[in-house]
Coordinates of C-alpha atoms and ligand atoms in Angstrom, one line a residue:
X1 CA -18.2 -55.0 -52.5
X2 CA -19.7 -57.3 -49.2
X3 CA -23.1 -56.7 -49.1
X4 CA -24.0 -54.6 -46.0
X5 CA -20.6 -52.9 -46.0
X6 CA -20.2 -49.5 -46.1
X7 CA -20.2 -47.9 -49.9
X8 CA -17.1 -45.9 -50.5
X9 CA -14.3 -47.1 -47.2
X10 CA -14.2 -50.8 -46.7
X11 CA -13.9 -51.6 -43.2
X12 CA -11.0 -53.1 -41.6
X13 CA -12.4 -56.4 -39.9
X14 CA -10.4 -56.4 -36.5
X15 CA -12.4 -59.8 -36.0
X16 CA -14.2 -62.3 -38.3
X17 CA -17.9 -61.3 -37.7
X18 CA -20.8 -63.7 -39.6
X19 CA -22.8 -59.9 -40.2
X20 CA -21.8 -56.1 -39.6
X21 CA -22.0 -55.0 -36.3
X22 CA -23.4 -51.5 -35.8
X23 CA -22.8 -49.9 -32.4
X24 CA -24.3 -47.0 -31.1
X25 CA -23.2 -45.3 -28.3
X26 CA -25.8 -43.4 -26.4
X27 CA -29.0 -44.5 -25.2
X28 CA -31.1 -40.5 -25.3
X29 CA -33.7 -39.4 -28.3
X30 CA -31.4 -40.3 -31.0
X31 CA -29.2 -43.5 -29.7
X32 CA -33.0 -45.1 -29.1
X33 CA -34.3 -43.9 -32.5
X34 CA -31.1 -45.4 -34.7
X35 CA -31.5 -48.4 -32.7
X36 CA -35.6 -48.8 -33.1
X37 CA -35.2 -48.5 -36.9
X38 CA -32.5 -51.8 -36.9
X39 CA -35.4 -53.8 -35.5
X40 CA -35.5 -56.3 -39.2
X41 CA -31.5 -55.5 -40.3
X42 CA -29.4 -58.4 -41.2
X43 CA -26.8 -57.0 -38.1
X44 CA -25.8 -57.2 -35.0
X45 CA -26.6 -54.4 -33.0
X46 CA -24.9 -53.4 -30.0
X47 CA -26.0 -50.4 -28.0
X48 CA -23.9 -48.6 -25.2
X49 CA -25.0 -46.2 -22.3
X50 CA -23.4 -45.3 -19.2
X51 CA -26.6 -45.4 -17.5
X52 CA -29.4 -48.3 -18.0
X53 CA -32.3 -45.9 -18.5
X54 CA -33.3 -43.5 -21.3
X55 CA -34.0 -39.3 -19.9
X56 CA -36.7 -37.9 -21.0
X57 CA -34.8 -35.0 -21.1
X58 CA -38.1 -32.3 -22.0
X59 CA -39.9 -33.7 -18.7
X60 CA -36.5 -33.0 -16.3
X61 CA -38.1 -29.5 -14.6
X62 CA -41.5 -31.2 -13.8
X63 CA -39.7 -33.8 -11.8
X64 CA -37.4 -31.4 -10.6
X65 CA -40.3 -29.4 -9.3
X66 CA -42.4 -32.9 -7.9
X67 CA -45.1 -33.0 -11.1
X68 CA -43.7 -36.3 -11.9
X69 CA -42.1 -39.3 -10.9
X70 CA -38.5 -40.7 -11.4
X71 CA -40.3 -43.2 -13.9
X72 CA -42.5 -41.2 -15.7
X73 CA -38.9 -39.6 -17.4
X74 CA -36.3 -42.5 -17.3
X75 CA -37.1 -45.3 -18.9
X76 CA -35.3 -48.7 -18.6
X77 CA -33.2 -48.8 -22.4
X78 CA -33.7 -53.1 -21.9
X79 CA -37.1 -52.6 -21.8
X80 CA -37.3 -50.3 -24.8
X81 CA -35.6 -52.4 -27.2
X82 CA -37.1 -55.7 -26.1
X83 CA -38.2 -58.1 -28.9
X84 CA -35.2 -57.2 -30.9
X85 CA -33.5 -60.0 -31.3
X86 CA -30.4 -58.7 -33.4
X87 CA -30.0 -56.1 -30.2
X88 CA -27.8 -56.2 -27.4
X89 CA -27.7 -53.3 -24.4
X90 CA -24.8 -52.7 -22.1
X91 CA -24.7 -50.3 -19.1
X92 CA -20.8 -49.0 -19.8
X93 CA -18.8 -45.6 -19.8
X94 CA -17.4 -45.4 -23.6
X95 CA -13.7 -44.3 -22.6
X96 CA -12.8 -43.7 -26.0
X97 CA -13.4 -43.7 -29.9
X98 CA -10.7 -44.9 -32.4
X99 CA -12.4 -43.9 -35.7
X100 CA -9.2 -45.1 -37.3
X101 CA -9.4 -48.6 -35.8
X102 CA -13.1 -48.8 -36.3
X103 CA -12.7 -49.7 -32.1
X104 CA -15.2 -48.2 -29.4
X105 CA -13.6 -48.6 -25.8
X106 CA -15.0 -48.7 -22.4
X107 CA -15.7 -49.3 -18.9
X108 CA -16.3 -53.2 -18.1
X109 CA -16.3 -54.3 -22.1
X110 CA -13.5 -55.5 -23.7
X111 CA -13.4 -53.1 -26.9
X112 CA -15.5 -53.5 -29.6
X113 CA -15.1 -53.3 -33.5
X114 CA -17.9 -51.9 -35.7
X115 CA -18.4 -51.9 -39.7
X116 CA -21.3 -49.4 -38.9
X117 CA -21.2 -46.4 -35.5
X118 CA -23.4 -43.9 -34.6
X119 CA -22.4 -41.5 -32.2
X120 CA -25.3 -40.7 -30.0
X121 CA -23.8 -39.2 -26.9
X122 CA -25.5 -36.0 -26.5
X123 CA -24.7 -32.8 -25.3
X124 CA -23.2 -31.7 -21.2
X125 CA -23.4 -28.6 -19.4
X126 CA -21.1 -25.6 -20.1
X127 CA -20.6 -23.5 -17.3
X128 CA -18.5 -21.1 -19.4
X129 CA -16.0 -21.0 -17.0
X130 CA -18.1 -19.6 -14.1
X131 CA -16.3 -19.5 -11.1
X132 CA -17.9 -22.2 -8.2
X133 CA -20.4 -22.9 -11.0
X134 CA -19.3 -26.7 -10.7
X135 CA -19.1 -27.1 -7.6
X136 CA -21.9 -24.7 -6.6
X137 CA -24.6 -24.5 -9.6
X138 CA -27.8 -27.0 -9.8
X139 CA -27.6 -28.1 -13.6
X140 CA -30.5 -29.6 -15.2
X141 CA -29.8 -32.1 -17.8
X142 CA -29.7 -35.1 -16.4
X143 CA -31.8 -37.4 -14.2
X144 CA -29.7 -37.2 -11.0
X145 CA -29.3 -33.3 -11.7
X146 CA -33.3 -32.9 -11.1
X147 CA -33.4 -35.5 -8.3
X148 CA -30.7 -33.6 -7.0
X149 CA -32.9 -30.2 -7.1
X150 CA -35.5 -31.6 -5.9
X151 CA -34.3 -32.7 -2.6
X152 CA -31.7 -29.9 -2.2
X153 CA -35.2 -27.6 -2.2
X154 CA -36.7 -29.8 0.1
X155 CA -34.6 -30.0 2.2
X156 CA -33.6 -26.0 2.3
X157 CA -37.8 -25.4 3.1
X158 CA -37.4 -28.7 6.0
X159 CA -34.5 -26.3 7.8
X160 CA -35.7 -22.9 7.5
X161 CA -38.6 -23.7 8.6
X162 CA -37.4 -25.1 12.0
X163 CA -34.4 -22.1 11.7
X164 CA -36.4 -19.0 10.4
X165 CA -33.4 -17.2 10.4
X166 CA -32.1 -19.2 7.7
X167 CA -35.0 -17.6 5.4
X168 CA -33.0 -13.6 5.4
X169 CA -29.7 -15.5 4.6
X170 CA -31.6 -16.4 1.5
X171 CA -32.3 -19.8 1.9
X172 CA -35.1 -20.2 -0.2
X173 CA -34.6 -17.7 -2.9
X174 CA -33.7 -19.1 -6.2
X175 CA -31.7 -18.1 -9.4
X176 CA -32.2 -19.7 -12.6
X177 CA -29.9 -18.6 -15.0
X178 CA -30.8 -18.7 -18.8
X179 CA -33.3 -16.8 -20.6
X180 CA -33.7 -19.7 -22.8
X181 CA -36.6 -23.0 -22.8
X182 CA -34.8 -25.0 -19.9
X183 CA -34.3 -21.7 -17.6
X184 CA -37.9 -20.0 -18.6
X185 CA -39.5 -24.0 -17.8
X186 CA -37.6 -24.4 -14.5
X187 CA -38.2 -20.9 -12.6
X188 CA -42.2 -21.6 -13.9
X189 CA -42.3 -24.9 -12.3
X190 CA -40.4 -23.6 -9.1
X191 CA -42.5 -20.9 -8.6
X192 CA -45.7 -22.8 -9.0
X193 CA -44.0 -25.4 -6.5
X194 CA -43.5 -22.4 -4.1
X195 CA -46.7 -20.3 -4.4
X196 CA -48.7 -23.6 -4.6
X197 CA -48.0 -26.7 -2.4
X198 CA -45.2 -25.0 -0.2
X199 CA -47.7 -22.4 0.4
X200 CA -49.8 -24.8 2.3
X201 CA -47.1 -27.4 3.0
X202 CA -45.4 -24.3 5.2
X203 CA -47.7 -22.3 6.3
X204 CA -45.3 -20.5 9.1
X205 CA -42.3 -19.2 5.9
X206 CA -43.7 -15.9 4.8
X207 CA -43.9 -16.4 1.0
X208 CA -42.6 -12.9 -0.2
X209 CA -39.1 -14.0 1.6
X210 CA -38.6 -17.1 -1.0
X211 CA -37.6 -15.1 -4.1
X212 CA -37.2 -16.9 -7.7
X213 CA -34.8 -14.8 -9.7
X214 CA -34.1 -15.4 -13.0
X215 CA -31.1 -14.1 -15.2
X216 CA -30.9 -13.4 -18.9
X217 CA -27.1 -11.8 -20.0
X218 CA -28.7 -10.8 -23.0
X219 CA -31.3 -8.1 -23.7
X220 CA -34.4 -10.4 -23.7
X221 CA -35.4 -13.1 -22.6
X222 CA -36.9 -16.2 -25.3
X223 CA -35.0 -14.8 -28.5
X224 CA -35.5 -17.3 -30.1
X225 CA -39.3 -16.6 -30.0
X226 CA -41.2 -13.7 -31.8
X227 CA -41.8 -10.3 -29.7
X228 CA -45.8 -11.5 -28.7
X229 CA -44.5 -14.8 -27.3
X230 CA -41.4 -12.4 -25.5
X231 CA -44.1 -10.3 -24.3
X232 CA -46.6 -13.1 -23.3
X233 CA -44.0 -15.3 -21.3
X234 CA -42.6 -12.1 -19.5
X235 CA -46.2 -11.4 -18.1
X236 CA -46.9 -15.4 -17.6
X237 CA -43.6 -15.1 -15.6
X238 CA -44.8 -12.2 -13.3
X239 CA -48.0 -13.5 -12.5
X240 CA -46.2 -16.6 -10.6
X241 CA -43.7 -14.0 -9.1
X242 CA -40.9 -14.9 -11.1
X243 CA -37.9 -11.6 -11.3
X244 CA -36.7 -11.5 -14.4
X245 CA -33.3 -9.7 -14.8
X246 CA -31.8 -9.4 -18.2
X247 CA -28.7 -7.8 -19.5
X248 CA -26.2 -9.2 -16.5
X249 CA -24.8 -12.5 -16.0
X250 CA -23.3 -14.7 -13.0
X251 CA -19.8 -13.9 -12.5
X252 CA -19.7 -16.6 -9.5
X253 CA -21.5 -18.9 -7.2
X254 CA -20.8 -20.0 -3.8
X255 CA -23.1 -22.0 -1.7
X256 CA -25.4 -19.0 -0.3
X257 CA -24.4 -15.8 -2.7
X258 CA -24.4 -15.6 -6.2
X259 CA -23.0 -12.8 -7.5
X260 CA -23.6 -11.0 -10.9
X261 CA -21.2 -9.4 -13.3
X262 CA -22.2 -5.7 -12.3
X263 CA -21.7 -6.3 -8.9
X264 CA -24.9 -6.9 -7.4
X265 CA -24.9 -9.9 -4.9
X266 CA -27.9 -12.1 -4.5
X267 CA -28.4 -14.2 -1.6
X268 CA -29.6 -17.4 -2.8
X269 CA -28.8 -21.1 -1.8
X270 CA -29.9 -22.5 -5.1
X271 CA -28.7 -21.4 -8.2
X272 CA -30.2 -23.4 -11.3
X273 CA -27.9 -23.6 -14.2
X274 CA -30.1 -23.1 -17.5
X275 CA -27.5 -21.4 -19.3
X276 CA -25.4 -23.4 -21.7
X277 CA -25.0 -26.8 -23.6
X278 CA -21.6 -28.5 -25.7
X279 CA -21.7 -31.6 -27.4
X280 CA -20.1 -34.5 -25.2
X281 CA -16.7 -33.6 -24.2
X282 CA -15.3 -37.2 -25.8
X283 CA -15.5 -35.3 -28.9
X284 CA -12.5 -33.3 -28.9
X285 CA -10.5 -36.8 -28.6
X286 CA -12.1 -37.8 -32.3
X287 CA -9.9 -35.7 -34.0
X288 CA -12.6 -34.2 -35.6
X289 CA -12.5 -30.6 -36.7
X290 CA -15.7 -29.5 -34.3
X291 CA -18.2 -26.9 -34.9
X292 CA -19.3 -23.9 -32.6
X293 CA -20.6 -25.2 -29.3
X294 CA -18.0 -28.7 -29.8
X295 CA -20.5 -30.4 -32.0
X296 CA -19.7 -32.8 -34.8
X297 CA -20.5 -31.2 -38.5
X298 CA -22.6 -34.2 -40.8
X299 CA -23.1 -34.5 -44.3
X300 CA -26.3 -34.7 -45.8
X301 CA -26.5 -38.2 -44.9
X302 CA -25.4 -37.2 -41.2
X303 CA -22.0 -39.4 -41.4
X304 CA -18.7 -37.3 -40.4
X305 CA -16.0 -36.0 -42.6
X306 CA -13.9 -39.0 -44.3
X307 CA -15.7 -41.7 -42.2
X308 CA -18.9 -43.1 -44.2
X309 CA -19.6 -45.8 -41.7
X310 CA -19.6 -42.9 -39.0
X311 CA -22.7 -41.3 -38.3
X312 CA -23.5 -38.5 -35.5
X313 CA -26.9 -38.2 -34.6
X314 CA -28.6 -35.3 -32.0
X315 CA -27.3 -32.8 -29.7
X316 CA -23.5 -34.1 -30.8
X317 CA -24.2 -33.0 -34.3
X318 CA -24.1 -30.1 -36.2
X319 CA -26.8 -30.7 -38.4
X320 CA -27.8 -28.3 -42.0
X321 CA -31.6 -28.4 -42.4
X322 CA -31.8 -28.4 -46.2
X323 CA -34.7 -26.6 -46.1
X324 CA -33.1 -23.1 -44.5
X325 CA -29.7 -23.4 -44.8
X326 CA -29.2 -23.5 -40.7
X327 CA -27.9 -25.3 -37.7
X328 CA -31.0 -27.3 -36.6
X329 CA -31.4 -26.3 -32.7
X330 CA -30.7 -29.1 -30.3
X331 CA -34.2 -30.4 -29.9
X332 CA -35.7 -33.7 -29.0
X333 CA -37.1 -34.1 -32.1
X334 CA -34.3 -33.5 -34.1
X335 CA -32.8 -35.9 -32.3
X336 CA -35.1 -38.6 -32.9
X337 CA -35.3 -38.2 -36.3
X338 CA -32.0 -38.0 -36.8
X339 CA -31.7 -40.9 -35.2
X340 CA -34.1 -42.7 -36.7
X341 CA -32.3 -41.5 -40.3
X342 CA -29.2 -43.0 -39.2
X343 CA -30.8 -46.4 -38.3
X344 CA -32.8 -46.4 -41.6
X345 CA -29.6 -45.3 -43.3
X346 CA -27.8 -48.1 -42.3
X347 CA -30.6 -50.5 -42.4
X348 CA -31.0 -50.0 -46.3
X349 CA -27.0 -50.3 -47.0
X350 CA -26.8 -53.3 -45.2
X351 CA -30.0 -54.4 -47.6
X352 CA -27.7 -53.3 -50.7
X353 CA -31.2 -50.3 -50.8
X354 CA -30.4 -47.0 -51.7
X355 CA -30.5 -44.2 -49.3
X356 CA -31.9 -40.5 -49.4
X357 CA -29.9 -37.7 -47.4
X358 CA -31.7 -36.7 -44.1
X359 CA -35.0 -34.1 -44.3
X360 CA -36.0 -32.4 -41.1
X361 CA -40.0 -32.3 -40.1
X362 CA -40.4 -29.2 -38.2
X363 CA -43.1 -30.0 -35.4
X364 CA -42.3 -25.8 -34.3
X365 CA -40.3 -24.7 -31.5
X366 CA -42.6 -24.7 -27.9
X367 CA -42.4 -24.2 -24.0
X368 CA -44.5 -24.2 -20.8
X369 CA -43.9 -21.9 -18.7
X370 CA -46.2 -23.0 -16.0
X371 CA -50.3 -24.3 -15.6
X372 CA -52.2 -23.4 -18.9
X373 CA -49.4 -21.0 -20.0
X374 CA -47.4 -22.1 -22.4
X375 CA -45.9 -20.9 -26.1
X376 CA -45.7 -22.5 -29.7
X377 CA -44.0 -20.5 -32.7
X378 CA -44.9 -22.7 -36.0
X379 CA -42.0 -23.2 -38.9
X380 CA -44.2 -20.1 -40.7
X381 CA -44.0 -17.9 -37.6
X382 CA -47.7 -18.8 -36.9
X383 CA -47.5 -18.4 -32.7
X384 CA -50.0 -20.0 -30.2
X385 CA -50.3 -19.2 -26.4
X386 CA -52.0 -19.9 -23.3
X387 CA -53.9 -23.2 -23.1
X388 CA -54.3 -24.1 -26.5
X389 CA -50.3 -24.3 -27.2
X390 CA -50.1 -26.2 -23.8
X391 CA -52.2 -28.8 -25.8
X392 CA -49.8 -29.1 -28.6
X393 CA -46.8 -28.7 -26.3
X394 CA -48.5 -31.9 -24.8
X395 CA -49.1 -33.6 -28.1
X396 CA -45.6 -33.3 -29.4
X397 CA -44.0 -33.9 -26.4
X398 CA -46.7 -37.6 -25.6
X399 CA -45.4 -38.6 -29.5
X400 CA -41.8 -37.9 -28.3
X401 CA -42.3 -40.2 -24.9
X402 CA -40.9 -43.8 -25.7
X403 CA -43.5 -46.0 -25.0
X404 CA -47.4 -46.1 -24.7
X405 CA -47.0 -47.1 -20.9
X406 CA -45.2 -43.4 -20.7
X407 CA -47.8 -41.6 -22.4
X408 CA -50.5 -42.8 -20.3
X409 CA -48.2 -42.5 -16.9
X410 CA -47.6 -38.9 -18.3
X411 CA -51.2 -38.2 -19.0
X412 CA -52.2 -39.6 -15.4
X413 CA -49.7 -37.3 -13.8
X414 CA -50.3 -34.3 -15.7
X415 CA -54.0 -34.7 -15.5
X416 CA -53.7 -35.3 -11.9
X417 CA -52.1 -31.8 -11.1
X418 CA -54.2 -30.3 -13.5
X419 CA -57.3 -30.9 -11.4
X420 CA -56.2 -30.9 -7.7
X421 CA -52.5 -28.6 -8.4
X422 CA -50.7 -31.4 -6.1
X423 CA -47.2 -32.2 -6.9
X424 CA -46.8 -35.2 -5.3
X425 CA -44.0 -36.3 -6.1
X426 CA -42.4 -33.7 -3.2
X427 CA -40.7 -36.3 -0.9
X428 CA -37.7 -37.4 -0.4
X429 CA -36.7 -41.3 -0.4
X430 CA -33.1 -42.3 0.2
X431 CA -31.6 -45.7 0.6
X432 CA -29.9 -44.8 3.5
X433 CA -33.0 -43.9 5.3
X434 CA -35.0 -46.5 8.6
Ligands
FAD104 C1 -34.0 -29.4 -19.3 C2 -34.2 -29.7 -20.8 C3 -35.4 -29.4 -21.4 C4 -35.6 -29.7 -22.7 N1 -36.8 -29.5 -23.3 C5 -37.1 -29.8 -24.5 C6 -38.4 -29.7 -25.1 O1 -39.3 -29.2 -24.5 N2 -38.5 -30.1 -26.4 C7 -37.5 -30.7 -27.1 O2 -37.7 -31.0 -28.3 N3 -36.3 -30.8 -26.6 C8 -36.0 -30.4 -25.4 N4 -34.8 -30.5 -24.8 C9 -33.7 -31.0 -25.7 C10 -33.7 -32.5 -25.9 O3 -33.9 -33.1 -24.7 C11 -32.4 -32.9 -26.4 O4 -32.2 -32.3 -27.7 C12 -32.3 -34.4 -26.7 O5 -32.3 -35.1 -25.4 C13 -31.0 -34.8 -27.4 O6 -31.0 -36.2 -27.6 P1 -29.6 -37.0 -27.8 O7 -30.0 -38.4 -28.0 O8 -28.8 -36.3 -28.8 O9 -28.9 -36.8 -26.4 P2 -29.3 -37.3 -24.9 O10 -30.8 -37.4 -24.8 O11 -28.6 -36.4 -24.0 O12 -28.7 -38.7 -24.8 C14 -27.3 -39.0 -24.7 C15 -27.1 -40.3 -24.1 O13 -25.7 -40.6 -24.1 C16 -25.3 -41.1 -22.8 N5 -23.9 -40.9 -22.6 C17 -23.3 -39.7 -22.5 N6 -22.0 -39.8 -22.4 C18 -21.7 -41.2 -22.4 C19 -20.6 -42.0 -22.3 N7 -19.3 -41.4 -22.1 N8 -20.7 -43.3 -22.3 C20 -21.9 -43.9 -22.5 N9 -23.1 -43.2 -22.6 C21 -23.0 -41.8 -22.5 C22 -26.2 -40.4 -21.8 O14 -26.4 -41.2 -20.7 C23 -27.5 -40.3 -22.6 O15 -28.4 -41.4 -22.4 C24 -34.6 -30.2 -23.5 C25 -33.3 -30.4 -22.9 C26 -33.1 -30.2 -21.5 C27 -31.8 -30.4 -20.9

């Protein structure tokens, strides 16, 4: 067998190649951590995204809300992986996967062949069918879907402030929906933005008439979490005036009504979509059998059914933690790791080193539900709250940021509105603009 070639299904060469390529498609948590680890590999590594930066995905509500900066949760992808010489970055759209063909295609590339892929292209947002939840809802898993909150909130407080009669229409109320991390994280941060800066920044908008409202269609909301963190977060929520609503769920969405399953209509103009994730949609093209929520199912390695030089990595996979026996959540640092695995994996075959199959470190599952209130349940059920989890929340989330020039931007902004509760990034900056 070629040294560096995949073990058990040569590759077809659709090109004569000095060294395996590896390609990686996907540029989030996992994508960055399969590319890091092929730093010293005898390979060509070629990295795709559609966008040139990398999300710091965790960090989305805080710049959603104006806590941080544009910058402080994208980071350029070039600038991440420079001083890797066997690296190459493009900003492209991958159209399609032959997995057959060993052939990635795309927007502005001619295709490409691999010997070595690792599908990295996280999850999207699943509105379950909601009707004018497309057109309607605010999602929040992308950079442009918090930039786009951001200002649509703005810009709702701008006009009902010069139209008060905007504010009974429900021009400022809010509903999150999604009893889970990103829904719990967003209608905290909203509601601090509201009671706190807005407060001042319009003093003339009665505050009572801006409503946050946030729904849960199942019983509770955090189940993930024990009852005391449940119990914790529910008063944490009602301190920064928060409605919580469980047991119904948004039957549709139009640009000033929402309305819920058992019939009550809210006015709101903003309706934040927390609710539901599925892996990448170019997954159903694979030809893969898929697993519950459309992610691909790995081997203990993390490479996909009948394709050994196929690895998927992060919220795309449906990934067995050894330890338990379960579906590891999709989690930033699951997706690094994995990431990382699969760019360790491959390093090692392309050495002619043996391999180990992947091991997940549980760093426990966490959330911030607003200033010095936030919620840690360790892998033994050990739970934190209050200030001292927002310290680890911080810790785990700093390792998670790509670079040291992040952590200390991070540490900077989240000191700063720590100490004087400004958000300042609550402006708005187009192109467009004199
Ligand atoms: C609001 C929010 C809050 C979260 N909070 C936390 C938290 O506190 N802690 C935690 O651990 N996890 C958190 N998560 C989960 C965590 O961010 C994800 O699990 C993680 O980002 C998954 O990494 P990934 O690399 O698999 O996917 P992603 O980070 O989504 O990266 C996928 C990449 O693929 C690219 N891509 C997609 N389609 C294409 C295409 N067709 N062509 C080219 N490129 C493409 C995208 O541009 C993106 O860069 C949060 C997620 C969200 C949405």
């Amino acid at each position: 067998m070629r040294k560096g070639a995949p073990r058990r299904d040569p590759v077809p060469m659709t090109e004569r190649r000095e060294r395996p390529r590896v390609v990686i498609v996907g540029g989030g948590f996992a994508g960055i951590g399969a590319a890091l680890k092929l730093k010293d590999a005898d390979a060509d590594v070629v990295l795709i995204d559609k966008h040139d930066y990398h999300t710091f995905q965790p960090l989305l509500y805080q710049l959603a809300s104006g806590l941080l900066e544009t910058t402080a949760v994208g980071h350029s992808i070039r600038d991440l992986l420079h001083g890797q010489d066997n690296t190459n970055v493009h900003k492209a759209s991958v159209t399609a996967i032959d997995l057959e063909g060993h052939e990635v295609r795309c927007t502005e590339l001619e295709p490409l062949g691999y010997d070595y892929l690792v599908l990295a292209l996280g999850a999207e947002v699943n509105f379950f069918g909601t009707e004018g939840a497309p057109e309607h809802a605010f999602p929040m898993y992308t950079l442009p879907d918090a930039v786009r909150l951001k200002e649509h909130v703005l810009q709702r407080w701008e006009t009902a402030d010069k139209d008060p009669t905007l504010i009974d229409d429900g021009a400022l109320n809010v509903v999150v929906v999604g009893g889970g991390p990103t829904g719990v994280e967003s209608a905290g941060a909203l509601a601090e933005l509201y009671r706190g800066d807005f407060a001042k920044d319009y003093p003339n908008i009665p505050q009572e008439k801006a409503r946050i409202v946030l729904v849960e269609a199942g019983p509770e909301i955090f189940v993930m979490f024990k009852p005391d963190i449940r119990e914790y977060t529910l008063k944490a929520l009602d301190k920064r005036t928060v409605e919580v609503v469980t047991g119904d769920s948004v039957a549709a969405v139009s640009p000033t009504r929402v309305t819920l399953k058992s019939g009550t209509t809210l006015d709101a103009h903003t309706l934040v979509w927390g609710a539901g994730l599925q892996g990448n949609r170019l997954v159903q093209s694979l030809g893969l059998e898929l697993e519950r929520g459309n992610r691909i199912g790995v081997g203990p390695e993390l490479t996909v059914a009948d394709h050994p030089e196929v690895y998927a990595v992060g919220d795309i996979a449906a990934i067995t933690d050894s330890k338990t026996n379960h579906v590891l959540p999709q989690l930033g640092s699951v997706g690094l790791q994995s990431g990382e695995h699969a760019g360790e994996t491959i390093a090692k075959l392309i050495a002619g080193k043996k391999t180990k199959p992947f091991r997940y470190r549980d760093k426990g599952t966490m959330a911030t539900i607003g200033r010095g209130a936030a919620v840690v349940e360790m892998m033994g059920g050990r739970t934190m709250k209050g200030k001292m989890a927002q310290a680890a929340w911080g810790t785990v989330h700093l390792a998670l940021l790509p670079t040291n020039e992040d952590r200390a931007k991070a540490i900077v902004d989240w000191a700063g509105a720590g100490l004087t509760h400004q958000r300042t990034g609550r402006i708005t900056v187009s192109a467009g603009d004199d």
